C-alpha positions as protocol buffer text, in pm:
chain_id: "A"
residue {
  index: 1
  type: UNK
  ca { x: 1540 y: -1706 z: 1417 }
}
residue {
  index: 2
  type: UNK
  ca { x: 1662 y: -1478 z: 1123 }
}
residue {
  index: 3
  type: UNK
  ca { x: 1839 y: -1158 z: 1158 }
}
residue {
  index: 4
  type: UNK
  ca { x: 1617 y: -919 z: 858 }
}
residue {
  index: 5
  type: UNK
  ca { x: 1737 y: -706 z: 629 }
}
residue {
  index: 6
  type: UNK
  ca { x: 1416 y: -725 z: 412 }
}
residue {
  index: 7
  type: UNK
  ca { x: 1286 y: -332 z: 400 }
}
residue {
  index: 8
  type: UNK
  ca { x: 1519 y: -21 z: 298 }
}
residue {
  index: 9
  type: UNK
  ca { x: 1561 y: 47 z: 735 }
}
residue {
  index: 10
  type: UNK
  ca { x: 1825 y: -301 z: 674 }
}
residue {
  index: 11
  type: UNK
  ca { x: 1782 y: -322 z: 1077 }
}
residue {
  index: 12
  type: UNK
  ca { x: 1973 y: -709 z: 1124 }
}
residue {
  index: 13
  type: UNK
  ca { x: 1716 y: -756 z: 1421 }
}
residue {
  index: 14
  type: UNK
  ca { x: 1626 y: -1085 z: 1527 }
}
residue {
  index: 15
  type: UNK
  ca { x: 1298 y: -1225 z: 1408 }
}
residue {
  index: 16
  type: UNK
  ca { x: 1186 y: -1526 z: 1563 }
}
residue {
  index: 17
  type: UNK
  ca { x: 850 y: -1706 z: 1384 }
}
residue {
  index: 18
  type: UNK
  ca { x: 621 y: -1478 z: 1656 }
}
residue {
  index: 19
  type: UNK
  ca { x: 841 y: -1185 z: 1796 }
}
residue {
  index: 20
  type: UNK
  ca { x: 1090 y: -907 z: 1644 }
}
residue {
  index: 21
  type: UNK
  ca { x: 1320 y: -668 z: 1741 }
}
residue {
  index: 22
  type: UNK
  ca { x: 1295 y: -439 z: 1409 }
}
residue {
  index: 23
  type: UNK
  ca { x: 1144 y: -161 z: 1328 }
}
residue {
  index: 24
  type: UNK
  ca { x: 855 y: -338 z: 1236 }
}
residue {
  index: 25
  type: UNK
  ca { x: 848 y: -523 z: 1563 }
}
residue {
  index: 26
  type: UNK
  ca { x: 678 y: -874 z: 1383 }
}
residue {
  index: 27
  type: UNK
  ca { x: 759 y: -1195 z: 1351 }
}
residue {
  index: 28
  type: UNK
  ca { x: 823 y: -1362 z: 1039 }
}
residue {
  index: 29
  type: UNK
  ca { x: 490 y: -1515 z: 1043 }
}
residue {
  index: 30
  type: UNK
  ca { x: 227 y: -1313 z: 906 }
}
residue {
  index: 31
  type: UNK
  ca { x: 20 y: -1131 z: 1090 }
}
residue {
  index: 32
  type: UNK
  ca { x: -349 y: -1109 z: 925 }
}
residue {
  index: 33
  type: UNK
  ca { x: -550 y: -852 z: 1088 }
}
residue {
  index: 34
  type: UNK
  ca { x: -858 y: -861 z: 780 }
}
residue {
  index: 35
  type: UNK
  ca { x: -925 y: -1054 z: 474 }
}
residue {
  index: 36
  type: UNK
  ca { x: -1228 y: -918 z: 278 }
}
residue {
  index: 37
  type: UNK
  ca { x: -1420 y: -728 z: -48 }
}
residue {
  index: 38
  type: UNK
  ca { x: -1284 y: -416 z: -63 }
}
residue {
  index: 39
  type: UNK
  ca { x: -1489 y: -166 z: -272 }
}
residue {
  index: 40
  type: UNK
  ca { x: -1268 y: 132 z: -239 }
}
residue {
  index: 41
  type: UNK
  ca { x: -1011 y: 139 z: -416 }
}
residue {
  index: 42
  type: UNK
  ca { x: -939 y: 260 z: -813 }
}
residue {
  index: 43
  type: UNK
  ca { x: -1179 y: 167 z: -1048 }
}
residue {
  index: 44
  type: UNK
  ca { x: -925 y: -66 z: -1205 }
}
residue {
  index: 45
  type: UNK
  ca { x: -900 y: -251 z: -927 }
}
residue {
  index: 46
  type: UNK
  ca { x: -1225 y: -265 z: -704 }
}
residue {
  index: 47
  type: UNK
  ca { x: -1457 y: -284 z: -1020 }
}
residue {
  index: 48
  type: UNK
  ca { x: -1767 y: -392 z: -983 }
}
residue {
  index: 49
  type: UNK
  ca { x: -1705 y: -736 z: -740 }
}
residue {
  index: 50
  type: UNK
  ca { x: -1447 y: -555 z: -510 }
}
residue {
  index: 51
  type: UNK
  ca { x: -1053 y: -634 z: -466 }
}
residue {
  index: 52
  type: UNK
  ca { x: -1005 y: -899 z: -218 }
}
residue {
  index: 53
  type: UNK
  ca { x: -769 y: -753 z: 13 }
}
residue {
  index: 54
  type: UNK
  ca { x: -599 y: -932 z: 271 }
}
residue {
  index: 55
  type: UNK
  ca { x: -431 y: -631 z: 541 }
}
residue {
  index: 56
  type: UNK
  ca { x: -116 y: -746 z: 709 }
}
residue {
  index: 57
  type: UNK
  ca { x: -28 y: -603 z: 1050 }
}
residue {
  index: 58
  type: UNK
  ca { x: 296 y: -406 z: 1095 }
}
residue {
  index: 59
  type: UNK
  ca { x: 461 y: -123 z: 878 }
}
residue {
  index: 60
  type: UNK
  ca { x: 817 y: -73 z: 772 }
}
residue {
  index: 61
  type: UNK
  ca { x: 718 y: 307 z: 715 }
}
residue {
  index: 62
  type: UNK
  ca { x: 499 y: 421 z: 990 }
}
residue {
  index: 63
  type: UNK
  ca { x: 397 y: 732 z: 927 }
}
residue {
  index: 64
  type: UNK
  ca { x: 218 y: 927 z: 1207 }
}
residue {
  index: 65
  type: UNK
  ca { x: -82 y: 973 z: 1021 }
}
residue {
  index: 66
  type: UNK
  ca { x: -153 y: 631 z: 931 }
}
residue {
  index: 67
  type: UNK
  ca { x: -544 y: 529 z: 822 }
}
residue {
  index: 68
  type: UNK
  ca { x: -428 y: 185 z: 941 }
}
residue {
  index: 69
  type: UNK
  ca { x: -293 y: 252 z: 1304 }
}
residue {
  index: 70
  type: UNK
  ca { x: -473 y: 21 z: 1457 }
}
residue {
  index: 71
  type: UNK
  ca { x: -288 y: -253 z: 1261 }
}
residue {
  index: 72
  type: UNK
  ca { x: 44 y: -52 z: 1147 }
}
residue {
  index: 73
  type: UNK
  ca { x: 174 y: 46 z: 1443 }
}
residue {
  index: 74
  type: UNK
  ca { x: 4 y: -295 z: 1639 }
}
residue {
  index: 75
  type: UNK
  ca { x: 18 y: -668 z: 1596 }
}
residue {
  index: 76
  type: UNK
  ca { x: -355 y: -707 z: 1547 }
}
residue {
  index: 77
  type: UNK
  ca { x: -471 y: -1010 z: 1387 }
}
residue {
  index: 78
  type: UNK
  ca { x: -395 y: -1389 z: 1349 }
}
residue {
  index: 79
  type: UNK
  ca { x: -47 y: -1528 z: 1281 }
}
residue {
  index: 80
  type: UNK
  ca { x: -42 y: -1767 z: 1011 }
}
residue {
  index: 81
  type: UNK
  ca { x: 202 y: -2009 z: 828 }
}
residue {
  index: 82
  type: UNK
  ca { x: 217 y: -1987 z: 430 }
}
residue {
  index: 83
  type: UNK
  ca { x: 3 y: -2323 z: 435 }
}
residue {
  index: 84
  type: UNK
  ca { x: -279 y: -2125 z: 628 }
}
residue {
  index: 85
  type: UNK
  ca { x: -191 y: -1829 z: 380 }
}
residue {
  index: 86
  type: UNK
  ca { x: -218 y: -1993 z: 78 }
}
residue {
  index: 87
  type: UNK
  ca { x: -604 y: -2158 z: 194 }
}
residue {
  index: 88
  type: UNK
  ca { x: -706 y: -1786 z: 279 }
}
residue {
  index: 89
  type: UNK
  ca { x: -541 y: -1663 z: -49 }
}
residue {
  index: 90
  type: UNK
  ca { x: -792 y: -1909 z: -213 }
}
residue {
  index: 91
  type: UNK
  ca { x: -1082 y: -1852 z: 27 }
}
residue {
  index: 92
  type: UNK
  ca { x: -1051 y: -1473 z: -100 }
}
residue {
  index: 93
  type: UNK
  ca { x: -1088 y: -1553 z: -417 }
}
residue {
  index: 94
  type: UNK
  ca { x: -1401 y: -1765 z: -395 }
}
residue {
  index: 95
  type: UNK
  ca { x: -1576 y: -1424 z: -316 }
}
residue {
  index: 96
  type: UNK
  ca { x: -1554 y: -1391 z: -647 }
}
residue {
  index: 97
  type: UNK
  ca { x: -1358 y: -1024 z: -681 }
}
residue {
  index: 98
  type: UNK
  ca { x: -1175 y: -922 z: -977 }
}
residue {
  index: 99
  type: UNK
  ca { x: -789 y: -952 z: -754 }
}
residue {
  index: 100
  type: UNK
  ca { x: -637 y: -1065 z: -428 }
}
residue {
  index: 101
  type: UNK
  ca { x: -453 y: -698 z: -269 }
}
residue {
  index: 102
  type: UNK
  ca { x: -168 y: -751 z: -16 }
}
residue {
  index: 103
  type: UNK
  ca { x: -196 y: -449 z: 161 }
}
residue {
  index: 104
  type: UNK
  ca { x: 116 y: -414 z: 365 }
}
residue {
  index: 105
  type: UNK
  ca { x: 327 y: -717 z: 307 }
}
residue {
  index: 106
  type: UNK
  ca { x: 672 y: -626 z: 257 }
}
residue {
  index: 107
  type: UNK
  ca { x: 797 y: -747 z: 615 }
}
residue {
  index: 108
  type: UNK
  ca { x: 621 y: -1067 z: 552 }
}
residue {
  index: 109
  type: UNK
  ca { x: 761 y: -1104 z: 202 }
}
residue {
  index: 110
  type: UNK
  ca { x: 915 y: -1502 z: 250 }
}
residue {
  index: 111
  type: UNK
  ca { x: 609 y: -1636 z: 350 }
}
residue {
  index: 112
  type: UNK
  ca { x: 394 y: -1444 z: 149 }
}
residue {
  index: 113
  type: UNK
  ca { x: 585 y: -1595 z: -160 }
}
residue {
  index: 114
  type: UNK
  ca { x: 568 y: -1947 z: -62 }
}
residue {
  index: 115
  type: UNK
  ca { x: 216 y: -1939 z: 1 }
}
residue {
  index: 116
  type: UNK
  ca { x: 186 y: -1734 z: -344 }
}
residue {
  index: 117
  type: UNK
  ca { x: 408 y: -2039 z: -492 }
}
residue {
  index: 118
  type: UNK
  ca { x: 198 y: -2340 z: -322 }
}
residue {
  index: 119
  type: UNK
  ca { x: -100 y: -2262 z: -577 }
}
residue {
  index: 120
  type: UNK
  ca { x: -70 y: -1995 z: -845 }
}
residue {
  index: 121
  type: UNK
  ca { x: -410 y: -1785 z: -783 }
}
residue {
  index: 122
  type: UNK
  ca { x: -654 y: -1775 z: -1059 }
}
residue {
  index: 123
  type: UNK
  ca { x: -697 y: -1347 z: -1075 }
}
residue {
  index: 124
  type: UNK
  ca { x: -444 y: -1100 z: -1034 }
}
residue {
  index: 125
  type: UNK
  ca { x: -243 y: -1070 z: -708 }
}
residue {
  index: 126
  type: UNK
  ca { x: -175 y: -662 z: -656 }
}
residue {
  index: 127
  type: UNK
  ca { x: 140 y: -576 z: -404 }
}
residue {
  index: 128
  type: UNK
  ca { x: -10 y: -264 z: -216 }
}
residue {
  index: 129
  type: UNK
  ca { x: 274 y: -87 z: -84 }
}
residue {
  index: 130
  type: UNK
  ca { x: 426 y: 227 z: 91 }
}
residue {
  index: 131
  type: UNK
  ca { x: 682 y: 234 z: -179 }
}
residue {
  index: 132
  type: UNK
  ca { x: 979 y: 192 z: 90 }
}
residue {
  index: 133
  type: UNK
  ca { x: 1105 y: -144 z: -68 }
}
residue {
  index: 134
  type: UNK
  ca { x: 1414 y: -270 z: -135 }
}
residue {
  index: 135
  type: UNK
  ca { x: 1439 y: -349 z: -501 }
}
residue {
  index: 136
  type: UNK
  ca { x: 1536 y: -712 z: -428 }
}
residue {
  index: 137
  type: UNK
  ca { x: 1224 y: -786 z: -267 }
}
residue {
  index: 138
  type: UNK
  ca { x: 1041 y: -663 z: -599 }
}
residue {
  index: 139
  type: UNK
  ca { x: 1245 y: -852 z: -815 }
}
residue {
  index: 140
  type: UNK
  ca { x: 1178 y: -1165 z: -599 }
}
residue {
  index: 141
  type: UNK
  ca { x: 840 y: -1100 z: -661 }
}
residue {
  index: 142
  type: UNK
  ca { x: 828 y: -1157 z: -1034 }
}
residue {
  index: 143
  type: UNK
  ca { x: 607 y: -1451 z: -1143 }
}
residue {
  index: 144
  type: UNK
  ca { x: 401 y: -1400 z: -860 }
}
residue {
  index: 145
  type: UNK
  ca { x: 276 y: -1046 z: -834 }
}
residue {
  index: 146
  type: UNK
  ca { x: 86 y: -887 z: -1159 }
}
residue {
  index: 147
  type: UNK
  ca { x: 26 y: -558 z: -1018 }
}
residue {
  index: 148
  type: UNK
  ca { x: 233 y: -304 z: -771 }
}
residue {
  index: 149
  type: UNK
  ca { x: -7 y: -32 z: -577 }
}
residue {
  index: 150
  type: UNK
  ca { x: 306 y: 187 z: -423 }
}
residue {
  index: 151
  type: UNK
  ca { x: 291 y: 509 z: -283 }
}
residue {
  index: 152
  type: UNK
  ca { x: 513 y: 783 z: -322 }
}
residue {
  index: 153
  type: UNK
  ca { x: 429 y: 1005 z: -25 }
}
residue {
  index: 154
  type: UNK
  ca { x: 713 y: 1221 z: 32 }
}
residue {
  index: 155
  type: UNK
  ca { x: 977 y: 1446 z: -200 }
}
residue {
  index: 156
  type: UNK
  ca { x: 1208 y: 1600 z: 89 }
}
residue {
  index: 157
  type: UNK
  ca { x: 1429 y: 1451 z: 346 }
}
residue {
  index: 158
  type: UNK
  ca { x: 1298 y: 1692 z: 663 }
}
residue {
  index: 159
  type: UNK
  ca { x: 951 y: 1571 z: 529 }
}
residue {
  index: 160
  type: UNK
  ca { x: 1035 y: 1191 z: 535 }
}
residue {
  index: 161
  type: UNK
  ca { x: 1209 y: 1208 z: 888 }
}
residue {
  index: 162
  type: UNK
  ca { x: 919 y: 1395 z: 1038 }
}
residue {
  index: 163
  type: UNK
  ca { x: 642 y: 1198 z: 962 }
}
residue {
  index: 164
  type: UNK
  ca { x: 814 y: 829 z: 872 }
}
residue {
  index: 165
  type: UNK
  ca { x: 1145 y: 877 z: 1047 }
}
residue {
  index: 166
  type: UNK
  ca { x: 1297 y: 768 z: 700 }
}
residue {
  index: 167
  type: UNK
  ca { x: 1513 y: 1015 z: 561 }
}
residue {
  index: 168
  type: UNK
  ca { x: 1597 y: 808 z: 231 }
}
residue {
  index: 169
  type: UNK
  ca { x: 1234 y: 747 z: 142 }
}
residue {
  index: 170
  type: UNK
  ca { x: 1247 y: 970 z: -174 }
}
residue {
  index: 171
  type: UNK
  ca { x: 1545 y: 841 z: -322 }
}
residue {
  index: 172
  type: UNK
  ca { x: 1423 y: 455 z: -218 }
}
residue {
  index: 173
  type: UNK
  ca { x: 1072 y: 492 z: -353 }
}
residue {
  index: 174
  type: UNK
  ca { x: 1198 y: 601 z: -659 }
}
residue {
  index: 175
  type: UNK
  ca { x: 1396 y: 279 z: -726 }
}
residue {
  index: 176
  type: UNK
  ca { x: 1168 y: 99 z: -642 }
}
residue {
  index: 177
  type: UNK
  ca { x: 914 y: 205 z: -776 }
}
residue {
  index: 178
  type: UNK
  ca { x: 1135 y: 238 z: -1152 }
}
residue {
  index: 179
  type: UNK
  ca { x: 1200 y: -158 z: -1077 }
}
residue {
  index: 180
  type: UNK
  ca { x: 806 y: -217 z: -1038 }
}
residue {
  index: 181
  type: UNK
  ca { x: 768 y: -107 z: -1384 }
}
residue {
  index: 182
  type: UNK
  ca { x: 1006 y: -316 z: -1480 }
}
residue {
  index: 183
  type: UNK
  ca { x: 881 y: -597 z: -1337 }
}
residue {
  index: 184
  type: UNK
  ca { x: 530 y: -575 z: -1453 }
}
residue {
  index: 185
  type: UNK
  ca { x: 614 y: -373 z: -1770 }
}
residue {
  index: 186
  type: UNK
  ca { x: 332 y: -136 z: -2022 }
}
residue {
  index: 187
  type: UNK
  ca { x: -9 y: -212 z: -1816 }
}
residue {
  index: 188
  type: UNK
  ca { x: -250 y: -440 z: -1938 }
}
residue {
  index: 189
  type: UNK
  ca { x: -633 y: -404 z: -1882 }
}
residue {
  index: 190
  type: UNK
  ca { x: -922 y: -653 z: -1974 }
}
residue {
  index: 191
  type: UNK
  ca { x: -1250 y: -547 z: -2129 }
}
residue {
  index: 192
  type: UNK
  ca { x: -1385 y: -418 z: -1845 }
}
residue {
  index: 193
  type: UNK
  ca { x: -1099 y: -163 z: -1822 }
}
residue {
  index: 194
  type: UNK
  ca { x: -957 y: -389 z: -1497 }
}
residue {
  index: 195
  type: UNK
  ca { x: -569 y: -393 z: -1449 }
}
residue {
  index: 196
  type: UNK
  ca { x: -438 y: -741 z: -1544 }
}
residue {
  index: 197
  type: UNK
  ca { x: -95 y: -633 z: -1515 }
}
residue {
  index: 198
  type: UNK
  ca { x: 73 y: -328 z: -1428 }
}
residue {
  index: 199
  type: UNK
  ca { x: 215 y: -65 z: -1171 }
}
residue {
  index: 200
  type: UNK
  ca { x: -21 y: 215 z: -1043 }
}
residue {
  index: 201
  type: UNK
  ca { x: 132 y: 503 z: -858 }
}
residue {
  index: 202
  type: UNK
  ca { x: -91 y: 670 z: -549 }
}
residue {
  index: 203
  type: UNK
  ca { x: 20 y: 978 z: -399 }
}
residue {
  index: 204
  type: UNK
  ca { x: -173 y: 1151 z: -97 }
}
residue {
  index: 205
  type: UNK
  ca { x: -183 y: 1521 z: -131 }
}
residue {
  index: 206
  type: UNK
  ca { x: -98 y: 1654 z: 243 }
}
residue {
  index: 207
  type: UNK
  ca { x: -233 y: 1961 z: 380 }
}
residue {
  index: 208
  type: UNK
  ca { x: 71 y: 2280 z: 374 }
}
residue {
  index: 209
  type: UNK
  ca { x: 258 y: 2050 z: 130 }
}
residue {
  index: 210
  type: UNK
  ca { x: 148 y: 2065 z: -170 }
}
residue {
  index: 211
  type: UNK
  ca { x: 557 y: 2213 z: -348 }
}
residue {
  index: 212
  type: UNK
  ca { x: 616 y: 1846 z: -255 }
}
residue {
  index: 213
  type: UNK
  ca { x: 313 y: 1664 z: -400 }
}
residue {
  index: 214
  type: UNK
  ca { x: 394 y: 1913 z: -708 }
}
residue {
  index: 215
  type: UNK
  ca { x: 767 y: 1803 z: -762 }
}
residue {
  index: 216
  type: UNK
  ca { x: 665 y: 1375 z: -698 }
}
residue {
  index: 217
  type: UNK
  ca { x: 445 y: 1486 z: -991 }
}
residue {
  index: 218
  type: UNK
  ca { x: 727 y: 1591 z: -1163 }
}
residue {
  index: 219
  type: UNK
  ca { x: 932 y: 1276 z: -1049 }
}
residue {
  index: 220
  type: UNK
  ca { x: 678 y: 1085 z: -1203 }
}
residue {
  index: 221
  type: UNK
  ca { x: 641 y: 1262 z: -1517 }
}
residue {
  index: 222
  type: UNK
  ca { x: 1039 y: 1237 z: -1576 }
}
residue {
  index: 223
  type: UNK
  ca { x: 1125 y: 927 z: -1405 }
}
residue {
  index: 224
  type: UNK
  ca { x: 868 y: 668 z: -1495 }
}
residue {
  index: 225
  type: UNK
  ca { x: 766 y: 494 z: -1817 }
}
residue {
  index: 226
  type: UNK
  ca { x: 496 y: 713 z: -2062 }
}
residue {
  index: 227
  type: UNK
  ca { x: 134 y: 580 z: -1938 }
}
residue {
  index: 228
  type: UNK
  ca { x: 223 y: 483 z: -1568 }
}
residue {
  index: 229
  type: UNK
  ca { x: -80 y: 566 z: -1403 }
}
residue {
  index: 230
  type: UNK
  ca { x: -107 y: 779 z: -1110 }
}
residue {
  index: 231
  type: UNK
  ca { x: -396 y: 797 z: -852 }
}
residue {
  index: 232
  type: UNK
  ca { x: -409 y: 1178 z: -682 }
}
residue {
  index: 233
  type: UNK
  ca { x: -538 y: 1136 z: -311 }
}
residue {
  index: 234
  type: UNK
  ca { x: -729 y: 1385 z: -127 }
}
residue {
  index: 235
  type: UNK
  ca { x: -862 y: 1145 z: 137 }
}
residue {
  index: 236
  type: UNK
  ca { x: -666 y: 1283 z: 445 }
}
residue {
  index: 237
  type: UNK
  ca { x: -817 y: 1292 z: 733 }
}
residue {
  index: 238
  type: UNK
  ca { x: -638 y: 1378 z: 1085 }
}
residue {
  index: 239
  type: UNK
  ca { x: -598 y: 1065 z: 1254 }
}
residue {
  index: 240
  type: UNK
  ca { x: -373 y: 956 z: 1576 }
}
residue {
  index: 241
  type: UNK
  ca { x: -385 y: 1302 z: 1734 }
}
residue {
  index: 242
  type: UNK
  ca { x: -118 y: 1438 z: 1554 }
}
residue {
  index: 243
  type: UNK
  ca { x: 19 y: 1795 z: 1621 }
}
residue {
  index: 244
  type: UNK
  ca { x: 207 y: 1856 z: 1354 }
}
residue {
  index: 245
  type: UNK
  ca { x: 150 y: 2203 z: 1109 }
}
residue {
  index: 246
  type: UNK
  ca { x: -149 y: 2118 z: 879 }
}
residue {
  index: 247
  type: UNK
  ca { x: -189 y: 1764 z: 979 }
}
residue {
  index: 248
  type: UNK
  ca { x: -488 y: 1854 z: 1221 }
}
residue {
  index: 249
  type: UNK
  ca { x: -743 y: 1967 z: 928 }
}
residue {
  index: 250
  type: UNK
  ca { x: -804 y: 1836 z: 591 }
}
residue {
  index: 251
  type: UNK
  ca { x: -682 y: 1965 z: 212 }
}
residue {
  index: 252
  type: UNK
  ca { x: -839 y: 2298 z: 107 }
}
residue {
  index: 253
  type: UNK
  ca { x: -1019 y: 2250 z: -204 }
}
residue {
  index: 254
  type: UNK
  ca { x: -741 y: 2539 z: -293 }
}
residue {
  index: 255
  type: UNK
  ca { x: -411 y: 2307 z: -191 }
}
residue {
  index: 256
  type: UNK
  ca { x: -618 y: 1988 z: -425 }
}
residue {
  index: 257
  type: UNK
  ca { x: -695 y: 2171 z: -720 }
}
residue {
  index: 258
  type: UNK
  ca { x: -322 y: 2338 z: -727 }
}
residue {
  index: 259
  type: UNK
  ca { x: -194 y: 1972 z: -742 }
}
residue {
  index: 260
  type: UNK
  ca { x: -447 y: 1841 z: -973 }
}
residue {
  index: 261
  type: UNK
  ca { x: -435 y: 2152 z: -1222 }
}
residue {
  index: 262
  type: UNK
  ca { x: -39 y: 2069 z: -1202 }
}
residue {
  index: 263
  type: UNK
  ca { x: -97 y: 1713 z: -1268 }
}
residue {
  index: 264
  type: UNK
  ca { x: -337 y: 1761 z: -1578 }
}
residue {
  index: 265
  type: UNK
  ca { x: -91 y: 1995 z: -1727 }
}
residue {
  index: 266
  type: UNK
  ca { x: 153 y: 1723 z: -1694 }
}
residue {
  index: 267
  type: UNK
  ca { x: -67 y: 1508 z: -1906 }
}
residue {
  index: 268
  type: UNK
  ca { x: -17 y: 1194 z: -1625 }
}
residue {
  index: 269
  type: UNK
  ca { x: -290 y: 955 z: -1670 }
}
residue {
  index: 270
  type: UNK
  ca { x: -508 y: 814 z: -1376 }
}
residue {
  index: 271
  type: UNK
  ca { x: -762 y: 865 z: -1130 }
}
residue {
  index: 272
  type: UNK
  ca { x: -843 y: 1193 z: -904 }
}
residue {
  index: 273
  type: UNK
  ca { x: -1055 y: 1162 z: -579 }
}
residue {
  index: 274
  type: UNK
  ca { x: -1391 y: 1336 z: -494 }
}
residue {
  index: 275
  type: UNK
  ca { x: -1365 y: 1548 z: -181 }
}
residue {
  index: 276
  type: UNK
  ca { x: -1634 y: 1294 z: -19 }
}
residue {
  index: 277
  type: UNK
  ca { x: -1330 y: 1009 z: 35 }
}
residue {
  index: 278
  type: UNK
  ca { x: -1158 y: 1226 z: 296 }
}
residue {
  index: 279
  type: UNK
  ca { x: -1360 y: 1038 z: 552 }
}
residue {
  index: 280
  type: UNK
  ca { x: -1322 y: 831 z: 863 }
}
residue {
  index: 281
  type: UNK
  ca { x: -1610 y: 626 z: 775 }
}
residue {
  index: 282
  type: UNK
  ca { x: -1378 y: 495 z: 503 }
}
residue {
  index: 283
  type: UNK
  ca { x: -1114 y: 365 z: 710 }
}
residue {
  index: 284
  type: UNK
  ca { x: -1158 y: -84 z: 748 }
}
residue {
  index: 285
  type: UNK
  ca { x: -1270 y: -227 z: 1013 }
}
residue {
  index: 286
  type: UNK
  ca { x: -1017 y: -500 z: 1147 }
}
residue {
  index: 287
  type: UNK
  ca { x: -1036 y: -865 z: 1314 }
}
residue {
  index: 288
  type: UNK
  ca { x: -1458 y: -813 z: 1203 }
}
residue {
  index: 289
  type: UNK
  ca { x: -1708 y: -1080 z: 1216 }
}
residue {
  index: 290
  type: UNK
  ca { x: -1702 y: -1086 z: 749 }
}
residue {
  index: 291
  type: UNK
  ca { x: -1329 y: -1098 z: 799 }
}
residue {
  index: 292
  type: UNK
  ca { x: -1316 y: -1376 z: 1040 }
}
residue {
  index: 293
  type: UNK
  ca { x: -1496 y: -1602 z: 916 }
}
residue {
  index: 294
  type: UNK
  ca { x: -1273 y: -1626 z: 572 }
}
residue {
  index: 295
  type: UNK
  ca { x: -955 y: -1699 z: 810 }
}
residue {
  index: 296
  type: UNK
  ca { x: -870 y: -2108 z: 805 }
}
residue {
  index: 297
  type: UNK
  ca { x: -1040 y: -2301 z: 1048 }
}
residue {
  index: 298
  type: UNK
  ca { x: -799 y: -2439 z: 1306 }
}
């Protein structure tokens, strides 16, 4: 039994190796709900052989709109010790793909890094994050991660408490984020143009709120190290049955190219998104038959 204080929400709940009172509402044993090729994310990172990502159930964020509900706000999947980590960690990589992506981790972040520690892995390990981290946890993760995918998803306070119920998330991110890039310092790619080493910034345009994707822009611009890159989302899609003002349709082509035109003048490097990625169809599917079969045999 610990009492956690891992994520920026510092509840002190008990965790117990199976059950927890925080926010999260997980154990301290990770919680693998798929481990698979992953073709979709930046070019950087899926390549041609896919990013091996392994999703972790739970969410120290939860937004309302979350992709990912099925896992984020549920404890799908298969608890595991860091032993049984590490032998999926290597399983991963066997499928040959350019990186092994921890999508979610942060609540699991102990076992996570002794599994990480038990054998170092032989490609890039990427830390795919919300962004609400405490910079302690990043700086524990030196050595072991090569490459932070954070969000930043939201600029104001009524924002952040509306759809995450965390009204720091701005000022958090930031740090965090500032202390990724100091971690993994200038970003390194191979000859394939693949990220070796790096920190990649993703922010999701919303519908109604693009003043706030304009000023993280701005954040970015003035905040982070010259050459961060920074991946432009238009991929939302209503999900959950949320009621909330603009959350029940997708971006306007108007509301994306505001942010993008803002973004170019900028002179941000990165990635933009093709309007076709703002689909369901897109979204994983969990505890699968492919994703199965990778997990250690009991």
């Amino acid at each position: 039994m610990a009492l956690c204080n891992l994520c920026p929400r510092r509840c002190n709940a008990v965790r117990t190796p199976d059950t927890g009172e925080g926010f999260c509402r997980m154990g301290t044993r990770p919680v693998v709900a798929r481990a698979a090729r992953h073709m979709w994310e930046e070019p950087c990172i899926s390549g041609t052989r896919g990013s091996g990502t392994v999703f972790f159930s739970g969410c120290n964020l939860g937004c309302v709109f979350c992709q990912n509900e099925r896992i984020s706000h549920h404890p799908l999947g298969v608890a595991m010790d860091a032993k049984e980590l590490c032998e999926l960690f290597e399983r991963v990589e066997a499928l040959g793909v350019h990186n092994l992506n921890l999508v979610t981790p942060s609540h699991f972040a102990p076992d996570i890094f002794k599994a990480l520690k038990m054998r170092r892995m032989q490609i890039p390990v990427v830390w795919n994050t919300s962004g609400y981290e405490t910079e302690e946890v990043i700086r524990a993760a030196r050595g072991l991660v090569d490459i932070f995918l954070p969000d930043l998803k939201y600029a104001t306070e009524k924002t952040a408490v509306q759809l995450a119920g965390a009204p720091d998330y701005f000022d958090v991110a930031m740090k965090a984020i500032r202390a990724m890039c100091d971690v993994t310092g200038t970003p390194e790619y191979d000859g394939e143009g693949l990220m070796q080493k790096g920190t990649l910034v993703r922010h999701l345009i919303l519908p109604l709120r693009t003043a706030e994707s304009i000023r993280i822009l701005d954040a970015i611009a003035q905040n982070l190290p010259a050459g961060t890159p920074v991946s432009l989302m238009r991929q939302y899609t209503p999900m959950n049955d949320v009621h909330l003002p603009g959350l029940e349709r997708r971006l306007t082509t108007r509301e994306y190219v505001r942010v993008r035109d803002h973004m170019i003048e900028l002179g941000l490097e990165g990635y933009v998104q093709s309007k076709e990625a703002a689909d369901s169809s897109y979204t994983p599917a969990f505890m699968d038959e492919e994703s199965i079969l990778l997990f250690p045999r009991k």
